[in-house]
């Protein structure tokens, strides 16, 4: 009887190890099956074009880049920026954490990405629903979360023309014109070229860029890119000004359920919840 009892802990250990291996294989298999592949520019919504390309394998870049180009003059196209959560605000915070993929689905967005740097009241692991505060300024329907003196602001006026401020902080007059806006860490694309001195360390990246004169917006997530490599890429596509949002494990992009010609859902990231999401609403393609 004693001998049989001694075998149980070893058997449980073996079962536990086997279960871990099975789960790892299943997770790896799902990741491989779900992994996106390069695709040509595809009109996925009215005024919204998605493409996926492979970046050159260099010390500054590699892997896939997912890029969405938006014509802000297209009927039905409008920006989305997360609203302040009144409950979190009452507790001294601003937002609650959520996953980009979930927000894209619930808010019926054509595309969404993670937003600003942030702090939260999370413990060891950030969980959906934890309360958080954005590091940078965020504007949604003319409501400003808080002025931040070092935020570069990408913003939209009432007719949804995109702008990127060269100077920081934005003046009170400019803030008053912002219907939607989101703060970024650094303006890395100027006049279609990487800003001199832009960093060359690669990581997962989330970038926004604009051409104000043509009312064009670019939203991009990179599996591996330096600030300079990301700026070069969007500059090649016609972007004039651009800035970085939060990156690393926060970087994420998801496409809406009605995306035409490509698989909807998460295209990159979505590993951890974030407080602020930036996205675009648009009309589905009529089939």
PDB file of C-alpha atoms in Angstrom:
ATOM      1  CA  UNK A   1       0.000   0.000   0.000  1.00  0.00           C
ATOM      2  CA  UNK A   2       2.808   2.408   0.911  1.00  0.00           C
ATOM      3  CA  UNK A   3       4.595   1.644  -2.374  1.00  0.00           C
ATOM      4  CA  UNK A   4       1.475   2.415  -4.364  1.00  0.00           C
ATOM      5  CA  UNK A   5       0.998   5.712  -2.529  1.00  0.00           C
ATOM      6  CA  UNK A   6       4.555   6.798  -3.356  1.00  0.00           C
ATOM      7  CA  UNK A   7       3.864   6.370  -7.051  1.00  0.00           C
ATOM      8  CA  UNK A   8       0.971   8.847  -7.088  1.00  0.00           C
ATOM      9  CA  UNK A   9       3.049  12.053  -6.866  1.00  0.00           C
ATOM     10  CA  UNK A  10       5.244  10.890  -9.742  1.00  0.00           C
ATOM     11  CA  UNK A  11       2.219   9.966 -11.819  1.00  0.00           C
ATOM     12  CA  UNK A  12       0.631  13.353 -11.182  1.00  0.00           C
ATOM     13  CA  UNK A  13       3.913  15.027 -12.142  1.00  0.00           C
ATOM     14  CA  UNK A  14       4.057  13.042 -15.388  1.00  0.00           C
ATOM     15  CA  UNK A  15       0.446  13.904 -16.179  1.00  0.00           C
ATOM     16  CA  UNK A  16       1.140  17.572 -15.433  1.00  0.00           C
ATOM     17  CA  UNK A  17       4.199  17.637 -17.684  1.00  0.00           C
ATOM     18  CA  UNK A  18       2.341  15.871 -20.487  1.00  0.00           C
ATOM     19  CA  UNK A  19      -0.526  18.361 -20.163  1.00  0.00           C
ATOM     20  CA  UNK A  20       1.888  21.289 -20.404  1.00  0.00           C
ATOM     21  CA  UNK A  21       3.502  19.828 -23.513  1.00  0.00           C
ATOM     22  CA  UNK A  22       0.099  19.250 -25.133  1.00  0.00           C
ATOM     23  CA  UNK A  23      -1.002  22.795 -24.337  1.00  0.00           C
ATOM     24  CA  UNK A  24       2.261  24.231 -25.679  1.00  0.00           C
ATOM     25  CA  UNK A  25       1.928  22.234 -28.905  1.00  0.00           C
ATOM     26  CA  UNK A  26      -1.712  23.235 -29.278  1.00  0.00           C
ATOM     27  CA  UNK A  27      -0.877  26.893 -28.661  1.00  0.00           C
ATOM     28  CA  UNK A  28       2.012  26.788 -31.107  1.00  0.00           C
ATOM     29  CA  UNK A  29      -0.127  25.053 -33.704  1.00  0.00           C
ATOM     30  CA  UNK A  30      -2.886  27.627 -33.327  1.00  0.00           C
ATOM     31  CA  UNK A  31      -0.367  30.485 -33.600  1.00  0.00           C
ATOM     32  CA  UNK A  32       1.058  28.991 -36.786  1.00  0.00           C
ATOM     33  CA  UNK A  33      -2.391  28.393 -38.289  1.00  0.00           C
ATOM     34  CA  UNK A  34      -3.603  31.889 -37.347  1.00  0.00           C
ATOM     35  CA  UNK A  35      -0.427  33.703 -38.395  1.00  0.00           C
ATOM     36  CA  UNK A  36      -0.985  36.340 -41.068  1.00  0.00           C
ATOM     37  CA  UNK A  37       0.775  36.295 -44.411  1.00  0.00           C
ATOM     38  CA  UNK A  38       1.762  39.149 -46.728  1.00  0.00           C
ATOM     39  CA  UNK A  39      -1.103  40.400 -48.873  1.00  0.00           C
ATOM     40  CA  UNK A  40      -1.451  43.159 -51.481  1.00  0.00           C
ATOM     41  CA  UNK A  41      -3.330  46.406 -50.806  1.00  0.00           C
ATOM     42  CA  UNK A  42      -6.977  45.436 -50.283  1.00  0.00           C
ATOM     43  CA  UNK A  43      -9.985  47.730 -49.860  1.00  0.00           C
ATOM     44  CA  UNK A  44     -11.495  46.294 -46.684  1.00  0.00           C
ATOM     45  CA  UNK A  45     -14.027  49.096 -45.957  1.00  0.00           C
ATOM     46  CA  UNK A  46     -15.114  52.225 -47.784  1.00  0.00           C
ATOM     47  CA  UNK A  47     -12.075  54.503 -47.712  1.00  0.00           C
ATOM     48  CA  UNK A  48      -9.909  51.940 -45.866  1.00  0.00           C
ATOM     49  CA  UNK A  49      -7.086  49.929 -47.482  1.00  0.00           C
ATOM     50  CA  UNK A  50      -5.136  47.202 -45.666  1.00  0.00           C
ATOM     51  CA  UNK A  51      -1.833  45.649 -46.698  1.00  0.00           C
ATOM     52  CA  UNK A  52       0.624  43.277 -45.062  1.00  0.00           C
ATOM     53  CA  UNK A  53       4.270  43.212 -46.133  1.00  0.00           C
ATOM     54  CA  UNK A  54       7.486  41.606 -45.000  1.00  0.00           C
ATOM     55  CA  UNK A  55      10.098  44.042 -43.723  1.00  0.00           C
ATOM     56  CA  UNK A  56      13.742  43.604 -44.808  1.00  0.00           C
ATOM     57  CA  UNK A  57      15.750  41.438 -42.402  1.00  0.00           C
ATOM     58  CA  UNK A  58      18.243  43.945 -41.014  1.00  0.00           C
ATOM     59  CA  UNK A  59      19.484  44.952 -37.556  1.00  0.00           C
ATOM     60  CA  UNK A  60      16.646  47.517 -37.542  1.00  0.00           C
ATOM     61  CA  UNK A  61      13.758  45.550 -39.040  1.00  0.00           C
ATOM     62  CA  UNK A  62      12.229  42.180 -39.819  1.00  0.00           C
ATOM     63  CA  UNK A  63       8.982  40.226 -39.706  1.00  0.00           C
ATOM     64  CA  UNK A  64       5.655  41.562 -40.924  1.00  0.00           C
ATOM     65  CA  UNK A  65       4.201  45.052 -41.001  1.00  0.00           C
ATOM     66  CA  UNK A  66       0.437  45.584 -41.133  1.00  0.00           C
ATOM     67  CA  UNK A  67      -0.570  48.937 -42.626  1.00  0.00           C
ATOM     68  CA  UNK A  68      -3.980  50.539 -42.967  1.00  0.00           C
ATOM     69  CA  UNK A  69      -4.343  53.648 -45.144  1.00  0.00           C
ATOM     70  CA  UNK A  70      -7.472  55.721 -44.564  1.00  0.00           C
ATOM     71  CA  UNK A  71      -9.052  58.344 -46.808  1.00  0.00           C
ATOM     72  CA  UNK A  72     -10.598  60.662 -44.221  1.00  0.00           C
ATOM     73  CA  UNK A  73     -12.817  62.235 -46.912  1.00  0.00           C
ATOM     74  CA  UNK A  74     -14.647  58.964 -47.623  1.00  0.00           C
ATOM     75  CA  UNK A  75     -18.314  58.956 -46.537  1.00  0.00           C
ATOM     76  CA  UNK A  76     -18.792  57.288 -43.169  1.00  0.00           C
ATOM     77  CA  UNK A  77     -15.135  57.406 -42.140  1.00  0.00           C
ATOM     78  CA  UNK A  78     -14.500  58.849 -38.680  1.00  0.00           C
ATOM     79  CA  UNK A  79     -11.896  58.442 -35.927  1.00  0.00           C
ATOM     80  CA  UNK A  80     -12.396  56.563 -32.684  1.00  0.00           C
ATOM     81  CA  UNK A  81     -10.544  57.318 -29.442  1.00  0.00           C
ATOM     82  CA  UNK A  82     -11.441  55.722 -26.098  1.00  0.00           C
ATOM     83  CA  UNK A  83     -13.702  57.805 -23.863  1.00  0.00           C
ATOM     84  CA  UNK A  84     -12.865  58.529 -20.231  1.00  0.00           C
ATOM     85  CA  UNK A  85     -14.483  55.978 -17.914  1.00  0.00           C
ATOM     86  CA  UNK A  86     -16.529  57.918 -15.316  1.00  0.00           C
ATOM     87  CA  UNK A  87     -16.153  55.203 -12.672  1.00  0.00           C
ATOM     88  CA  UNK A  88     -12.367  55.093 -13.094  1.00  0.00           C
ATOM     89  CA  UNK A  89     -12.321  58.910 -13.059  1.00  0.00           C
ATOM     90  CA  UNK A  90     -14.177  58.935  -9.744  1.00  0.00           C
ATOM     91  CA  UNK A  91     -11.465  56.658  -8.338  1.00  0.00           C
ATOM     92  CA  UNK A  92      -8.666  58.987  -9.461  1.00  0.00           C
ATOM     93  CA  UNK A  93      -7.907  57.119 -12.710  1.00  0.00           C
ATOM     94  CA  UNK A  94      -9.127  57.684 -16.294  1.00  0.00           C
ATOM     95  CA  UNK A  95      -9.767  54.405 -18.115  1.00  0.00           C
ATOM     96  CA  UNK A  96     -10.114  50.665 -17.637  1.00  0.00           C
ATOM     97  CA  UNK A  97      -7.879  48.167 -19.411  1.00  0.00           C
ATOM     98  CA  UNK A  98      -9.276  46.225 -22.360  1.00  0.00           C
ATOM     99  CA  UNK A  99      -8.017  44.240 -25.329  1.00  0.00           C
ATOM    100  CA  UNK A 100      -7.782  45.899 -28.752  1.00  0.00           C
ATOM    101  CA  UNK A 101      -9.510  42.965 -30.443  1.00  0.00           C
ATOM    102  CA  UNK A 102     -12.436  43.136 -28.048  1.00  0.00           C
ATOM    103  CA  UNK A 103     -12.846  46.912 -28.460  1.00  0.00           C
ATOM    104  CA  UNK A 104     -12.776  46.643 -32.278  1.00  0.00           C
ATOM    105  CA  UNK A 105     -15.581  44.080 -32.123  1.00  0.00           C
ATOM    106  CA  UNK A 106     -17.708  45.833 -29.476  1.00  0.00           C
ATOM    107  CA  UNK A 107     -17.370  49.327 -30.964  1.00  0.00           C
ATOM    108  CA  UNK A 108     -17.837  48.094 -34.559  1.00  0.00           C
ATOM    109  CA  UNK A 109     -14.558  49.559 -35.772  1.00  0.00           C
ATOM    110  CA  UNK A 110     -12.975  48.945 -39.162  1.00  0.00           C
ATOM    111  CA  UNK A 111      -9.534  48.875 -37.530  1.00  0.00           C
ATOM    112  CA  UNK A 112      -8.126  49.511 -34.088  1.00  0.00           C
ATOM    113  CA  UNK A 113      -4.707  49.670 -32.429  1.00  0.00           C
ATOM    114  CA  UNK A 114      -3.303  50.268 -28.962  1.00  0.00           C
ATOM    115  CA  UNK A 115      -2.784  53.856 -27.887  1.00  0.00           C
ATOM    116  CA  UNK A 116      -0.729  55.739 -25.328  1.00  0.00           C
ATOM    117  CA  UNK A 117       1.767  54.802 -22.656  1.00  0.00           C
ATOM    118  CA  UNK A 118       0.036  54.301 -19.308  1.00  0.00           C
ATOM    119  CA  UNK A 119       0.126  53.316 -15.671  1.00  0.00           C
ATOM    120  CA  UNK A 120      -2.468  51.150 -13.914  1.00  0.00           C
ATOM    121  CA  UNK A 121      -3.556  49.849 -10.538  1.00  0.00           C
ATOM    122  CA  UNK A 122      -2.812  46.291 -11.666  1.00  0.00           C
ATOM    123  CA  UNK A 123      -0.939  43.767  -9.578  1.00  0.00           C
ATOM    124  CA  UNK A 124       1.746  41.509 -11.035  1.00  0.00           C
ATOM    125  CA  UNK A 125      -0.360  40.888 -14.149  1.00  0.00           C
ATOM    126  CA  UNK A 126      -2.430  43.525 -15.945  1.00  0.00           C
ATOM    127  CA  UNK A 127      -6.016  42.342 -16.253  1.00  0.00           C
ATOM    128  CA  UNK A 128      -8.996  43.540 -18.269  1.00  0.00           C
ATOM    129  CA  UNK A 129     -10.993  45.943 -16.099  1.00  0.00           C
ATOM    130  CA  UNK A 130      -8.032  47.251 -14.091  1.00  0.00           C
ATOM    131  CA  UNK A 131      -8.131  51.022 -13.758  1.00  0.00           C
ATOM    132  CA  UNK A 132      -5.474  53.046 -15.550  1.00  0.00           C
ATOM    133  CA  UNK A 133      -4.215  56.493 -16.453  1.00  0.00           C
ATOM    134  CA  UNK A 134      -2.792  57.559 -19.791  1.00  0.00           C
ATOM    135  CA  UNK A 135       0.649  59.141 -19.744  1.00  0.00           C
ATOM    136  CA  UNK A 136      -0.182  61.349 -22.738  1.00  0.00           C
ATOM    137  CA  UNK A 137      -3.053  63.659 -23.592  1.00  0.00           C
ATOM    138  CA  UNK A 138      -6.131  62.016 -25.136  1.00  0.00           C
ATOM    139  CA  UNK A 139      -9.160  63.791 -26.635  1.00  0.00           C
ATOM    140  CA  UNK A 140     -12.493  62.146 -27.454  1.00  0.00           C
ATOM    141  CA  UNK A 141     -15.442  64.233 -28.688  1.00  0.00           C
ATOM    142  CA  UNK A 142     -13.704  67.418 -27.452  1.00  0.00           C
ATOM    143  CA  UNK A 143     -13.254  65.998 -23.934  1.00  0.00           C
ATOM    144  CA  UNK A 144      -9.593  66.207 -22.806  1.00  0.00           C
ATOM    145  CA  UNK A 145      -8.346  63.681 -20.231  1.00  0.00           C
ATOM    146  CA  UNK A 146      -5.491  65.934 -19.020  1.00  0.00           C
ATOM    147  CA  UNK A 147      -2.914  68.265 -20.594  1.00  0.00           C
ATOM    148  CA  UNK A 148       0.530  66.693 -20.883  1.00  0.00           C
ATOM    149  CA  UNK A 149       3.429  69.088 -21.564  1.00  0.00           C
ATOM    150  CA  UNK A 150       5.483  66.622 -23.636  1.00  0.00           C
ATOM    151  CA  UNK A 151       2.812  64.944 -25.804  1.00  0.00           C
ATOM    152  CA  UNK A 152       3.030  65.263 -29.569  1.00  0.00           C
ATOM    153  CA  UNK A 153      -0.630  65.410 -30.632  1.00  0.00           C
ATOM    154  CA  UNK A 154      -2.121  63.707 -33.667  1.00  0.00           C
ATOM    155  CA  UNK A 155      -5.629  65.100 -33.901  1.00  0.00           C
ATOM    156  CA  UNK A 156      -8.754  65.631 -35.988  1.00  0.00           C
ATOM    157  CA  UNK A 157     -10.957  68.691 -36.215  1.00  0.00           C
ATOM    158  CA  UNK A 158     -14.731  68.621 -36.705  1.00  0.00           C
ATOM    159  CA  UNK A 159     -14.440  67.718 -40.405  1.00  0.00           C
ATOM    160  CA  UNK A 160     -11.958  64.920 -39.528  1.00  0.00           C
ATOM    161  CA  UNK A 161      -8.948  66.524 -41.194  1.00  0.00           C
ATOM    162  CA  UNK A 162      -5.863  64.883 -39.599  1.00  0.00           C
ATOM    163  CA  UNK A 163      -3.098  67.038 -38.111  1.00  0.00           C
ATOM    164  CA  UNK A 164       0.158  66.372 -36.278  1.00  0.00           C
ATOM    165  CA  UNK A 165       1.493  69.180 -34.110  1.00  0.00           C
ATOM    166  CA  UNK A 166       5.202  69.996 -34.503  1.00  0.00           C
ATOM    167  CA  UNK A 167       5.307  71.788 -31.163  1.00  0.00           C
ATOM    168  CA  UNK A 168       4.456  70.636 -27.681  1.00  0.00           C
ATOM    169  CA  UNK A 169       2.483  71.135 -25.644  1.00  0.00           C
ATOM    170  CA  UNK A 170      -0.442  71.990 -27.893  1.00  0.00           C
ATOM    171  CA  UNK A 171      -1.836  75.446 -27.207  1.00  0.00           C
ATOM    172  CA  UNK A 172      -5.190  75.918 -25.508  1.00  0.00           C
ATOM    173  CA  UNK A 173      -6.589  77.218 -28.820  1.00  0.00           C
ATOM    174  CA  UNK A 174      -5.447  74.057 -30.638  1.00  0.00           C
ATOM    175  CA  UNK A 175      -6.791  71.784 -27.909  1.00  0.00           C
ATOM    176  CA  UNK A 176     -10.154  73.492 -28.247  1.00  0.00           C
ATOM    177  CA  UNK A 177     -10.230  72.583 -31.967  1.00  0.00           C
ATOM    178  CA  UNK A 178      -9.568  68.891 -31.332  1.00  0.00           C
ATOM    179  CA  UNK A 179     -12.607  66.669 -31.692  1.00  0.00           C
ATOM    180  CA  UNK A 180     -10.413  63.590 -31.418  1.00  0.00           C
ATOM    181  CA  UNK A 181      -6.729  63.454 -30.533  1.00  0.00           C
ATOM    182  CA  UNK A 182      -4.068  61.158 -29.162  1.00  0.00           C
ATOM    183  CA  UNK A 183      -0.654  61.934 -27.723  1.00  0.00           C
ATOM    184  CA  UNK A 184       2.524  60.222 -28.862  1.00  0.00           C
ATOM    185  CA  UNK A 185       6.081  59.847 -27.632  1.00  0.00           C
ATOM    186  CA  UNK A 186       8.009  61.324 -30.503  1.00  0.00           C
ATOM    187  CA  UNK A 187       7.514  62.814 -33.962  1.00  0.00           C
ATOM    188  CA  UNK A 188       9.696  60.494 -36.010  1.00  0.00           C
ATOM    189  CA  UNK A 189       8.557  61.355 -39.559  1.00  0.00           C
ATOM    190  CA  UNK A 190       8.966  64.899 -40.829  1.00  0.00           C
ATOM    191  CA  UNK A 191       8.378  65.999 -44.448  1.00  0.00           C
ATOM    192  CA  UNK A 192       8.231  62.355 -45.498  1.00  0.00           C
ATOM    193  CA  UNK A 193      11.650  61.480 -44.033  1.00  0.00           C
ATOM    194  CA  UNK A 194      12.828  60.056 -40.689  1.00  0.00           C
ATOM    195  CA  UNK A 195      13.675  62.845 -38.275  1.00  0.00           C
ATOM    196  CA  UNK A 196      17.457  63.168 -37.838  1.00  0.00           C
ATOM    197  CA  UNK A 197      18.551  61.354 -34.714  1.00  0.00           C
ATOM    198  CA  UNK A 198      15.576  58.958 -34.701  1.00  0.00           C
ATOM    199  CA  UNK A 199      16.424  55.837 -32.693  1.00  0.00           C
ATOM    200  CA  UNK A 200      17.518  52.593 -34.367  1.00  0.00           C
ATOM    201  CA  UNK A 201      16.595  49.987 -31.710  1.00  0.00           C
ATOM    202  CA  UNK A 202      14.017  47.474 -33.043  1.00  0.00           C
ATOM    203  CA  UNK A 203      10.923  46.244 -31.193  1.00  0.00           C
ATOM    204  CA  UNK A 204       7.197  45.735 -31.762  1.00  0.00           C
ATOM    205  CA  UNK A 205       5.960  49.160 -32.843  1.00  0.00           C
ATOM    206  CA  UNK A 206       2.670  51.005 -33.319  1.00  0.00           C
ATOM    207  CA  UNK A 207       2.794  54.114 -35.501  1.00  0.00           C
ATOM    208  CA  UNK A 208       0.380  56.759 -36.822  1.00  0.00           C
ATOM    209  CA  UNK A 209       1.130  59.049 -39.748  1.00  0.00           C
ATOM    210  CA  UNK A 210      -0.718  61.664 -41.776  1.00  0.00           C
ATOM    211  CA  UNK A 211      -0.723  63.766 -44.907  1.00  0.00           C
ATOM    212  CA  UNK A 212      -2.868  66.727 -43.873  1.00  0.00           C
ATOM    213  CA  UNK A 213      -3.066  68.230 -47.369  1.00  0.00           C
ATOM    214  CA  UNK A 214      -4.610  65.036 -48.805  1.00  0.00           C
ATOM    215  CA  UNK A 215      -6.536  64.124 -45.619  1.00  0.00           C
ATOM    216  CA  UNK A 216      -4.815  60.739 -45.405  1.00  0.00           C
ATOM    217  CA  UNK A 217      -4.072  58.694 -42.294  1.00  0.00           C
ATOM    218  CA  UNK A 218      -1.797  55.662 -41.912  1.00  0.00           C
ATOM    219  CA  UNK A 219      -2.056  53.185 -39.017  1.00  0.00           C
ATOM    220  CA  UNK A 220       0.714  50.587 -38.759  1.00  0.00           C
ATOM    221  CA  UNK A 221       1.999  47.861 -36.468  1.00  0.00           C
ATOM    222  CA  UNK A 222       5.427  46.321 -36.958  1.00  0.00           C
ATOM    223  CA  UNK A 223       6.618  42.955 -35.649  1.00  0.00           C
ATOM    224  CA  UNK A 224      10.161  44.300 -35.620  1.00  0.00           C
ATOM    225  CA  UNK A 225      11.217  47.837 -36.475  1.00  0.00           C
ATOM    226  CA  UNK A 226      13.221  50.729 -35.135  1.00  0.00           C
ATOM    227  CA  UNK A 227      11.681  54.181 -35.070  1.00  0.00           C
ATOM    228  CA  UNK A 228      13.795  55.041 -38.102  1.00  0.00           C
ATOM    229  CA  UNK A 229      12.823  51.940 -40.103  1.00  0.00           C
ATOM    230  CA  UNK A 230       9.136  52.483 -39.338  1.00  0.00           C
ATOM    231  CA  UNK A 231       9.332  56.127 -40.393  1.00  0.00           C
ATOM    232  CA  UNK A 232      11.102  55.202 -43.630  1.00  0.00           C
ATOM    233  CA  UNK A 233       8.408  52.648 -44.461  1.00  0.00           C
ATOM    234  CA  UNK A 234       5.441  54.971 -44.046  1.00  0.00           C
ATOM    235  CA  UNK A 235       7.307  57.810 -45.733  1.00  0.00           C
ATOM    236  CA  UNK A 236       7.724  55.573 -48.792  1.00  0.00           C
ATOM    237  CA  UNK A 237       3.941  55.133 -48.897  1.00  0.00           C
ATOM    238  CA  UNK A 238       3.274  58.878 -48.959  1.00  0.00           C
ATOM    239  CA  UNK A 239       2.980  59.810 -45.290  1.00  0.00           C
ATOM    240  CA  UNK A 240       4.383  63.251 -44.446  1.00  0.00           C
ATOM    241  CA  UNK A 241       4.359  63.349 -40.631  1.00  0.00           C
ATOM    242  CA  UNK A 242       4.270  60.494 -38.159  1.00  0.00           C
ATOM    243  CA  UNK A 243       4.660  59.575 -34.509  1.00  0.00           C
ATOM    244  CA  UNK A 244       4.960  56.508 -32.291  1.00  0.00           C
ATOM    245  CA  UNK A 245       2.386  55.221 -29.836  1.00  0.00           C
ATOM    246  CA  UNK A 246       3.082  52.654 -27.103  1.00  0.00           C
ATOM    247  CA  UNK A 247       4.985  49.598 -28.372  1.00  0.00           C
ATOM    248  CA  UNK A 248       6.494  46.342 -27.173  1.00  0.00           C
ATOM    249  CA  UNK A 249       3.929  43.914 -25.780  1.00  0.00           C
ATOM    250  CA  UNK A 250       1.249  46.628 -25.996  1.00  0.00           C
ATOM    251  CA  UNK A 251       1.430  46.774 -29.816  1.00  0.00           C
ATOM    252  CA  UNK A 252      -1.716  45.325 -31.363  1.00  0.00           C
ATOM    253  CA  UNK A 253      -4.005  45.698 -34.377  1.00  0.00           C
ATOM    254  CA  UNK A 254      -7.368  44.151 -35.171  1.00  0.00           C
ATOM    255  CA  UNK A 255      -9.646  44.423 -38.217  1.00  0.00           C
ATOM    256  CA  UNK A 256     -13.426  44.672 -37.998  1.00  0.00           C
ATOM    257  CA  UNK A 257     -15.865  41.824 -38.534  1.00  0.00           C
ATOM    258  CA  UNK A 258     -17.018  43.262 -41.876  1.00  0.00           C
ATOM    259  CA  UNK A 259     -13.521  43.486 -43.384  1.00  0.00           C
ATOM    260  CA  UNK A 260     -13.710  42.675 -47.092  1.00  0.00           C
ATOM    261  CA  UNK A 261     -11.200  40.435 -48.857  1.00  0.00           C
ATOM    262  CA  UNK A 262      -9.126  39.545 -45.769  1.00  0.00           C
ATOM    263  CA  UNK A 263      -9.624  37.620 -42.550  1.00  0.00           C
ATOM    264  CA  UNK A 264     -11.053  39.804 -39.786  1.00  0.00           C
ATOM    265  CA  UNK A 265      -9.884  39.870 -36.162  1.00  0.00           C
ATOM    266  CA  UNK A 266      -6.472  40.336 -34.595  1.00  0.00           C
ATOM    267  CA  UNK A 267      -3.588  40.663 -37.052  1.00  0.00           C
ATOM    268  CA  UNK A 268      -0.852  41.258 -34.457  1.00  0.00           C
ATOM    269  CA  UNK A 269      -0.458  41.430 -30.708  1.00  0.00           C
ATOM    270  CA  UNK A 270      -3.470  41.597 -28.370  1.00  0.00           C
ATOM    271  CA  UNK A 271      -1.305  39.978 -25.661  1.00  0.00           C
ATOM    272  CA  UNK A 272      -2.249  42.406 -22.934  1.00  0.00           C
ATOM    273  CA  UNK A 273      -5.068  44.891 -22.277  1.00  0.00           C
ATOM    274  CA  UNK A 274      -4.466  48.612 -22.666  1.00  0.00           C
ATOM    275  CA  UNK A 275      -6.500  51.650 -21.529  1.00  0.00           C
ATOM    276  CA  UNK A 276      -6.649  53.682 -24.751  1.00  0.00           C
ATOM    277  CA  UNK A 277      -7.463  52.371 -28.210  1.00  0.00           C
ATOM    278  CA  UNK A 278      -7.285  54.364 -31.433  1.00  0.00           C
ATOM    279  CA  UNK A 279      -9.257  53.327 -34.470  1.00  0.00           C
ATOM    280  CA  UNK A 280     -11.441  54.123 -37.433  1.00  0.00           C
ATOM    281  CA  UNK A 281     -15.117  53.555 -38.140  1.00  0.00           C
ATOM    282  CA  UNK A 282     -16.098  53.060 -41.785  1.00  0.00           C
ATOM    283  CA  UNK A 283     -18.871  51.682 -43.954  1.00  0.00           C
ATOM    284  CA  UNK A 284     -18.631  48.056 -45.123  1.00  0.00           C
ATOM    285  CA  UNK A 285     -18.045  47.275 -48.792  1.00  0.00           C
ATOM    286  CA  UNK A 286     -21.337  46.536 -50.541  1.00  0.00           C
ATOM    287  CA  UNK A 287     -21.149  43.064 -52.068  1.00  0.00           C
TER     288      UNK A 287
END
